[in-house]
């Protein structure tokens, strides 16, 4: 069964710095998702990565996918305080022909002024 | 309209109560999901409905009973819950091969 791991679990960084969150998955996932969650709120979809080598960017966030390595990364460029949140990656597997989404452990990002 | 709505926002119930959570979407999505999320943990899948039929039950205790009365509505009936069931309950929907959209969640407290 698909398993998804993220690291680091917690990330404290200074404003203006760059950092990368890593997401490894255990078996084939036909796509990889990144979500953001603010405290006490629901999940907001950030990116969907569909194929090997896919790269998507939105503002200071850039996500990429390497299906051969079973690895996705979320790169943060010149962090700002507003990016403080928990970030989840999720893979998609199937059970009895139905898609199911498996989430990573999450990375709690805190950007310090 | 790309919105999934959930009611109520907050719910406090005793262990002997029966209550229901409601989820609604009008995006024409044919897959709907219930997740449970404890604090500082990822969402855990509970149920998946596909074309109004239950297609995945992740071994959820019977005190949680899902229902999909039509393609836009998803309910979660709660009965005889335990304090450890207190969590954020998230509903999501998707086209069968597409991104999930999450509702705002119901914060459930079981006393």
PDB file of C-alpha atoms in Angstrom:
ATOM      1  CA  UNK A   1       0.000   0.000   0.000  1.00  0.00           C
ATOM      2  CA  UNK A   2       1.109   3.536  -0.713  1.00  0.00           C
ATOM      3  CA  UNK A   3       2.982   5.250   2.106  1.00  0.00           C
ATOM      4  CA  UNK A   4       4.051   8.880   2.052  1.00  0.00           C
ATOM      5  CA  UNK A   5       6.757  10.422   4.200  1.00  0.00           C
ATOM      6  CA  UNK A   6       7.761  14.042   4.580  1.00  0.00           C
ATOM      7  CA  UNK A   7      10.730  15.738   6.076  1.00  0.00           C
ATOM      8  CA  UNK A   8      11.445  17.766   7.965  1.00  0.00           C
ATOM      9  CA  UNK A   9       8.488  17.577  10.340  1.00  0.00           C
ATOM     10  CA  UNK A  10       9.171  21.052  11.621  1.00  0.00           C
ATOM     11  CA  UNK A  11      10.988  23.906   9.964  1.00  0.00           C
ATOM     12  CA  UNK A  12      11.822  27.237  11.483  1.00  0.00           C
ATOM     13  CA  UNK A  13      13.416  29.666   9.083  1.00  0.00           C
ATOM     14  CA  UNK A  14      14.309  33.312   8.797  1.00  0.00           C
ATOM     15  CA  UNK A  15      12.542  35.599   6.397  1.00  0.00           C
ATOM     16  CA  UNK A  16      14.382  35.889   3.120  1.00  0.00           C
ATOM     17  CA  UNK A  17      15.923  32.420   3.301  1.00  0.00           C
ATOM     18  CA  UNK A  18      15.371  29.478   0.974  1.00  0.00           C
ATOM     19  CA  UNK A  19      14.478  25.951   1.983  1.00  0.00           C
ATOM     20  CA  UNK A  20      13.108  22.686   0.616  1.00  0.00           C
ATOM     21  CA  UNK A  21      10.548  20.234   1.963  1.00  0.00           C
ATOM     22  CA  UNK A  22      10.897  16.641   0.798  1.00  0.00           C
ATOM     23  CA  UNK A  23       8.163  14.104   0.131  1.00  0.00           C
ATOM     24  CA  UNK A  24       8.974  10.441  -0.512  1.00  0.00           C
ATOM     25  CA  UNK A  25       6.415   7.837  -1.451  1.00  0.00           C
ATOM     26  CA  UNK A  26       6.677   4.080  -1.380  1.00  0.00           C
ATOM     27  CA  UNK A  27       4.913   2.780  -4.463  1.00  0.00           C
ATOM     28  CA  UNK A  28       3.551   4.126  -7.704  1.00  0.00           C
ATOM     29  CA  UNK A  29       1.362   7.189  -7.339  1.00  0.00           C
ATOM     30  CA  UNK A  30      -0.118   8.528 -10.540  1.00  0.00           C
ATOM     31  CA  UNK A  31       0.026  12.072  -9.233  1.00  0.00           C
ATOM     32  CA  UNK A  32       1.326  14.030  -6.280  1.00  0.00           C
ATOM     33  CA  UNK A  33      -0.427  16.851  -4.447  1.00  0.00           C
ATOM     34  CA  UNK A  34       0.707  19.631  -2.184  1.00  0.00           C
ATOM     35  CA  UNK A  35      -1.636  21.302   0.295  1.00  0.00           C
ATOM     36  CA  UNK A  36      -1.366  24.117   2.778  1.00  0.00           C
ATOM     37  CA  UNK A  37      -3.201  24.192   6.110  1.00  0.00           C
ATOM     38  CA  UNK A  38      -3.381  27.181   8.422  1.00  0.00           C
ATOM     39  CA  UNK A  39      -4.053  26.517  12.144  1.00  0.00           C
ATOM     40  CA  UNK A  40      -7.669  25.557  12.763  1.00  0.00           C
ATOM     41  CA  UNK A  41      -8.470  25.755   9.045  1.00  0.00           C
ATOM     42  CA  UNK A  42      -9.081  23.323   6.233  1.00  0.00           C
ATOM     43  CA  UNK A  43      -6.699  22.270   3.486  1.00  0.00           C
ATOM     44  CA  UNK A  44      -5.979  24.476   0.512  1.00  0.00           C
ATOM     45  CA  UNK A  45      -4.756  22.849  -2.687  1.00  0.00           C
ATOM     46  CA  UNK A  46      -1.435  24.298  -3.890  1.00  0.00           C
ATOM     47  CA  UNK A  47      -0.157  22.053  -6.671  1.00  0.00           C
ATOM     48  CA  UNK A  48      -0.973  18.894  -8.582  1.00  0.00           C
ATOM     49  CA  UNK A  49       1.991  17.196 -10.246  1.00  0.00           C
ATOM     50  CA  UNK A  50       1.031  14.736 -12.938  1.00  0.00           C
ATOM     51  CA  UNK A  51       4.162  13.383 -14.534  1.00  0.00           C
ATOM     52  CA  UNK A  52       7.864  12.836 -14.146  1.00  0.00           C
ATOM     53  CA  UNK A  53       9.795  16.078 -14.312  1.00  0.00           C
ATOM     54  CA  UNK A  54       6.713  18.202 -13.666  1.00  0.00           C
ATOM     55  CA  UNK A  55       7.459  21.569 -12.116  1.00  0.00           C
ATOM     56  CA  UNK A  56       4.898  24.092 -10.960  1.00  0.00           C
ATOM     57  CA  UNK A  57       5.418  27.500  -9.407  1.00  0.00           C
ATOM     58  CA  UNK A  58       3.173  29.912  -7.595  1.00  0.00           C
ATOM     59  CA  UNK A  59       4.744  32.955  -6.029  1.00  0.00           C
ATOM     60  CA  UNK A  60       7.538  31.879  -3.689  1.00  0.00           C
ATOM     61  CA  UNK A  61       6.630  28.191  -3.853  1.00  0.00           C
ATOM     62  CA  UNK A  62       7.828  25.741  -6.462  1.00  0.00           C
ATOM     63  CA  UNK A  63       6.988  22.053  -6.535  1.00  0.00           C
ATOM     64  CA  UNK A  64       8.637  19.335  -8.579  1.00  0.00           C
ATOM     65  CA  UNK A  65       8.198  15.614  -9.118  1.00  0.00           C
ATOM     66  CA  UNK A  66      10.687  12.829  -9.848  1.00  0.00           C
ATOM     67  CA  UNK A  67       8.670   9.643 -10.306  1.00  0.00           C
ATOM     68  CA  UNK A  68      11.753   7.467 -10.742  1.00  0.00           C
ATOM     69  CA  UNK A  69      13.078   8.500  -7.346  1.00  0.00           C
ATOM     70  CA  UNK A  70       9.527   8.612  -5.938  1.00  0.00           C
ATOM     71  CA  UNK A  71      10.331  12.065  -4.638  1.00  0.00           C
ATOM     72  CA  UNK A  72       8.592  15.414  -4.721  1.00  0.00           C
ATOM     73  CA  UNK A  73       9.991  18.651  -3.384  1.00  0.00           C
ATOM     74  CA  UNK A  74       8.428  21.928  -2.339  1.00  0.00           C
ATOM     75  CA  UNK A  75      10.965  24.716  -2.570  1.00  0.00           C
ATOM     76  CA  UNK A  76      10.458  27.975  -0.731  1.00  0.00           C
ATOM     77  CA  UNK A  77      12.245  31.019  -2.080  1.00  0.00           C
ATOM     78  CA  UNK A  78      12.891  34.110   0.048  1.00  0.00           C
ATOM     79  CA  UNK A  79      10.425  33.087   2.735  1.00  0.00           C
ATOM     80  CA  UNK A  80       7.988  35.591   4.196  1.00  0.00           C
ATOM     81  CA  UNK A  81       5.959  35.365   7.391  1.00  0.00           C
ATOM     82  CA  UNK A  82       2.721  34.738   5.476  1.00  0.00           C
ATOM     83  CA  UNK A  83       4.049  31.363   4.380  1.00  0.00           C
ATOM     84  CA  UNK A  84       3.923  30.089   7.963  1.00  0.00           C
ATOM     85  CA  UNK A  85       1.570  27.085   7.882  1.00  0.00           C
ATOM     86  CA  UNK A  86       1.598  23.296   7.743  1.00  0.00           C
ATOM     87  CA  UNK A  87       2.329  21.825   4.326  1.00  0.00           C
ATOM     88  CA  UNK A  88       1.179  18.343   3.356  1.00  0.00           C
ATOM     89  CA  UNK A  89       2.026  16.270   0.349  1.00  0.00           C
ATOM     90  CA  UNK A  90      -0.322  13.499  -0.718  1.00  0.00           C
ATOM     91  CA  UNK A  91      -0.086  10.651  -3.156  1.00  0.00           C
ATOM     92  CA  UNK A  92      -2.907   8.842  -4.845  1.00  0.00           C
ATOM     93  CA  UNK A  93      -3.330   5.109  -4.860  1.00  0.00           C
ATOM     94  CA  UNK A  94      -6.257   2.806  -5.465  1.00  0.00           C
ATOM     95  CA  UNK A  95      -8.249   0.319  -3.437  1.00  0.00           C
ATOM     96  CA  UNK A  96     -10.600  -1.946  -5.362  1.00  0.00           C
ATOM     97  CA  UNK A  97     -10.491   0.449  -8.283  1.00  0.00           C
ATOM     98  CA  UNK A  98     -11.339   3.533  -6.183  1.00  0.00           C
ATOM     99  CA  UNK A  99      -8.854   6.338  -5.778  1.00  0.00           C
ATOM    100  CA  UNK A 100      -7.690   7.149  -2.283  1.00  0.00           C
ATOM    101  CA  UNK A 101      -5.387   9.890  -1.146  1.00  0.00           C
ATOM    102  CA  UNK A 102      -2.606   9.208   1.331  1.00  0.00           C
ATOM    103  CA  UNK A 103      -1.130  12.167   3.154  1.00  0.00           C
ATOM    104  CA  UNK A 104       2.385  12.675   4.387  1.00  0.00           C
ATOM    105  CA  UNK A 105       3.056  13.555   8.001  1.00  0.00           C
ATOM    106  CA  UNK A 106       3.105  17.286   7.259  1.00  0.00           C
ATOM    107  CA  UNK A 107       5.780  19.931   7.685  1.00  0.00           C
ATOM    108  CA  UNK A 108       5.063  22.730  10.113  1.00  0.00           C
ATOM    109  CA  UNK A 109       6.756  25.808   8.714  1.00  0.00           C
ATOM    110  CA  UNK A 110       7.397  28.836  10.870  1.00  0.00           C
ATOM    111  CA  UNK A 111       8.942  31.871   9.220  1.00  0.00           C
ATOM    112  CA  UNK A 112      10.569  34.233  11.673  1.00  0.00           C
ATOM    113  CA  UNK A 113      10.771  37.951  11.019  1.00  0.00           C
TER     114      UNK A 113
ATOM    115  CA  UNK B   1     -18.803  27.405  -7.765  1.00  0.00           C
ATOM    116  CA  UNK B   2     -15.771  25.597  -6.343  1.00  0.00           C
ATOM    117  CA  UNK B   3     -17.002  25.330  -2.805  1.00  0.00           C
ATOM    118  CA  UNK B   4     -17.603  22.466  -0.445  1.00  0.00           C
ATOM    119  CA  UNK B   5     -19.722  23.455   2.531  1.00  0.00           C
ATOM    120  CA  UNK B   6     -19.930  21.699   5.881  1.00  0.00           C
ATOM    121  CA  UNK B   7     -22.309  22.137   8.786  1.00  0.00           C
ATOM    122  CA  UNK B   8     -22.088  22.628  11.642  1.00  0.00           C
ATOM    123  CA  UNK B   9     -18.760  24.408  12.089  1.00  0.00           C
ATOM    124  CA  UNK B  10     -18.520  23.259  15.694  1.00  0.00           C
ATOM    125  CA  UNK B  11     -20.274  20.450  17.533  1.00  0.00           C
ATOM    126  CA  UNK B  12     -20.145  19.415  21.160  1.00  0.00           C
ATOM    127  CA  UNK B  13     -21.848  16.179  22.063  1.00  0.00           C
ATOM    128  CA  UNK B  14     -22.081  13.720  24.890  1.00  0.00           C
ATOM    129  CA  UNK B  15     -21.219  10.081  24.551  1.00  0.00           C
ATOM    130  CA  UNK B  16     -24.883   9.071  24.461  1.00  0.00           C
ATOM    131  CA  UNK B  17     -25.962  11.614  21.866  1.00  0.00           C
ATOM    132  CA  UNK B  18     -26.777  11.081  18.207  1.00  0.00           C
ATOM    133  CA  UNK B  19     -25.759  13.820  15.819  1.00  0.00           C
ATOM    134  CA  UNK B  20     -25.013  14.249  12.124  1.00  0.00           C
ATOM    135  CA  UNK B  21     -22.457  16.141  10.093  1.00  0.00           C
ATOM    136  CA  UNK B  22     -23.447  17.439   6.698  1.00  0.00           C
ATOM    137  CA  UNK B  23     -21.402  18.132   3.590  1.00  0.00           C
ATOM    138  CA  UNK B  24     -22.602  19.626   0.316  1.00  0.00           C
ATOM    139  CA  UNK B  25     -21.036  20.398  -3.062  1.00  0.00           C
ATOM    140  CA  UNK B  26     -22.479  21.626  -6.323  1.00  0.00           C
ATOM    141  CA  UNK B  27     -19.499  21.081  -8.588  1.00  0.00           C
ATOM    142  CA  UNK B  28     -20.862  17.912 -10.137  1.00  0.00           C
ATOM    143  CA  UNK B  29     -18.193  15.831  -8.421  1.00  0.00           C
ATOM    144  CA  UNK B  30     -19.021  12.131  -8.238  1.00  0.00           C
ATOM    145  CA  UNK B  31     -16.519  11.223  -5.525  1.00  0.00           C
ATOM    146  CA  UNK B  32     -16.933  12.405  -1.949  1.00  0.00           C
ATOM    147  CA  UNK B  33     -14.768  11.733   1.084  1.00  0.00           C
ATOM    148  CA  UNK B  34     -14.770  11.916   4.860  1.00  0.00           C
ATOM    149  CA  UNK B  35     -11.507  12.488   6.714  1.00  0.00           C
ATOM    150  CA  UNK B  36     -10.690  12.712  10.397  1.00  0.00           C
ATOM    151  CA  UNK B  37      -7.847  14.960  11.495  1.00  0.00           C
ATOM    152  CA  UNK B  38      -6.381  15.091  14.967  1.00  0.00           C
ATOM    153  CA  UNK B  39      -4.292  18.062  16.042  1.00  0.00           C
ATOM    154  CA  UNK B  40      -0.871  18.256  14.381  1.00  0.00           C
ATOM    155  CA  UNK B  41      -1.552  15.103  12.358  1.00  0.00           C
ATOM    156  CA  UNK B  42      -2.370  14.540   8.694  1.00  0.00           C
ATOM    157  CA  UNK B  43      -5.936  13.855   7.603  1.00  0.00           C
ATOM    158  CA  UNK B  44      -6.906  10.184   7.832  1.00  0.00           C
ATOM    159  CA  UNK B  45      -9.289   8.829   5.242  1.00  0.00           C
ATOM    160  CA  UNK B  46     -12.483   7.351   6.695  1.00  0.00           C
ATOM    161  CA  UNK B  47     -14.882   6.781   3.792  1.00  0.00           C
ATOM    162  CA  UNK B  48     -15.068   7.270   0.038  1.00  0.00           C
ATOM    163  CA  UNK B  49     -18.287   7.446  -1.952  1.00  0.00           C
ATOM    164  CA  UNK B  50     -18.197   7.029  -5.692  1.00  0.00           C
ATOM    165  CA  UNK B  51     -21.397   7.648  -7.650  1.00  0.00           C
ATOM    166  CA  UNK B  52     -23.304   7.684  -4.351  1.00  0.00           C
ATOM    167  CA  UNK B  53     -22.089   4.227  -3.418  1.00  0.00           C
ATOM    168  CA  UNK B  54     -19.736   3.482  -0.563  1.00  0.00           C
ATOM    169  CA  UNK B  55     -16.532   2.251  -2.155  1.00  0.00           C
ATOM    170  CA  UNK B  56     -13.979   2.561   0.645  1.00  0.00           C
ATOM    171  CA  UNK B  57     -14.437   2.116   4.388  1.00  0.00           C
ATOM    172  CA  UNK B  58     -11.090   2.317   6.144  1.00  0.00           C
ATOM    173  CA  UNK B  59     -12.165   0.015   8.979  1.00  0.00           C
ATOM    174  CA  UNK B  60     -13.979   2.840  10.716  1.00  0.00           C
ATOM    175  CA  UNK B  61     -15.901   1.896  13.901  1.00  0.00           C
ATOM    176  CA  UNK B  62     -19.637   1.436  13.396  1.00  0.00           C
ATOM    177  CA  UNK B  63     -20.401   4.399  15.648  1.00  0.00           C
ATOM    178  CA  UNK B  64     -19.656   6.418  12.497  1.00  0.00           C
ATOM    179  CA  UNK B  65     -22.240   5.829   9.794  1.00  0.00           C
ATOM    180  CA  UNK B  66     -21.890   7.566   6.423  1.00  0.00           C
ATOM    181  CA  UNK B  67     -24.732   8.286   4.043  1.00  0.00           C
ATOM    182  CA  UNK B  68     -24.827   9.735   0.547  1.00  0.00           C
ATOM    183  CA  UNK B  69     -28.482  10.593  -0.208  1.00  0.00           C
ATOM    184  CA  UNK B  70     -27.664  12.169  -3.586  1.00  0.00           C
ATOM    185  CA  UNK B  71     -24.720  13.261  -5.685  1.00  0.00           C
ATOM    186  CA  UNK B  72     -24.405  16.607  -3.875  1.00  0.00           C
ATOM    187  CA  UNK B  73     -24.824  15.576  -0.265  1.00  0.00           C
ATOM    188  CA  UNK B  74     -22.776  13.537   2.153  1.00  0.00           C
ATOM    189  CA  UNK B  75     -23.701  12.932   5.763  1.00  0.00           C
ATOM    190  CA  UNK B  76     -21.834  11.394   8.660  1.00  0.00           C
ATOM    191  CA  UNK B  77     -24.087  10.083  11.410  1.00  0.00           C
ATOM    192  CA  UNK B  78     -22.536   9.888  14.856  1.00  0.00           C
ATOM    193  CA  UNK B  79     -23.717   7.703  17.719  1.00  0.00           C
ATOM    194  CA  UNK B  80     -22.179   6.697  21.045  1.00  0.00           C
ATOM    195  CA  UNK B  81     -18.897   8.400  20.308  1.00  0.00           C
ATOM    196  CA  UNK B  82     -15.899   8.353  22.600  1.00  0.00           C
ATOM    197  CA  UNK B  83     -13.801  11.323  23.768  1.00  0.00           C
ATOM    198  CA  UNK B  84     -10.959  10.138  21.526  1.00  0.00           C
ATOM    199  CA  UNK B  85     -13.213  10.760  18.534  1.00  0.00           C
ATOM    200  CA  UNK B  86     -12.862  14.491  19.136  1.00  0.00           C
ATOM    201  CA  UNK B  87     -11.198  15.889  16.023  1.00  0.00           C
ATOM    202  CA  UNK B  88     -11.653  18.025  12.938  1.00  0.00           C
ATOM    203  CA  UNK B  89     -13.830  16.192  10.423  1.00  0.00           C
ATOM    204  CA  UNK B  90     -13.185  17.184   6.845  1.00  0.00           C
ATOM    205  CA  UNK B  91     -15.291  16.504   3.819  1.00  0.00           C
ATOM    206  CA  UNK B  92     -13.844  16.620   0.312  1.00  0.00           C
ATOM    207  CA  UNK B  93     -15.076  16.048  -3.202  1.00  0.00           C
ATOM    208  CA  UNK B  94     -13.483  15.497  -6.589  1.00  0.00           C
ATOM    209  CA  UNK B  95     -14.096  14.447 -10.115  1.00  0.00           C
ATOM    210  CA  UNK B  96     -13.059  10.826 -10.208  1.00  0.00           C
ATOM    211  CA  UNK B  97      -9.617  11.543 -11.644  1.00  0.00           C
ATOM    212  CA  UNK B  98      -9.024  15.048 -10.355  1.00  0.00           C
ATOM    213  CA  UNK B  99      -7.957  17.189  -7.399  1.00  0.00           C
ATOM    214  CA  UNK B 100      -9.870  17.066  -4.153  1.00  0.00           C
ATOM    215  CA  UNK B 101     -11.579  20.177  -2.829  1.00  0.00           C
ATOM    216  CA  UNK B 102     -11.922  20.323   0.921  1.00  0.00           C
ATOM    217  CA  UNK B 103     -14.674  21.830   2.987  1.00  0.00           C
ATOM    218  CA  UNK B 104     -13.938  24.029   6.034  1.00  0.00           C
ATOM    219  CA  UNK B 105     -14.442  21.153   8.446  1.00  0.00           C
ATOM    220  CA  UNK B 106     -16.489  20.467  11.563  1.00  0.00           C
ATOM    221  CA  UNK B 107     -14.677  20.722  14.875  1.00  0.00           C
ATOM    222  CA  UNK B 108     -16.155  17.924  17.009  1.00  0.00           C
ATOM    223  CA  UNK B 109     -15.767  17.677  20.766  1.00  0.00           C
ATOM    224  CA  UNK B 110     -17.057  14.598  22.581  1.00  0.00           C
ATOM    225  CA  UNK B 111     -17.533  15.007  26.308  1.00  0.00           C
TER     226      UNK B 111
END
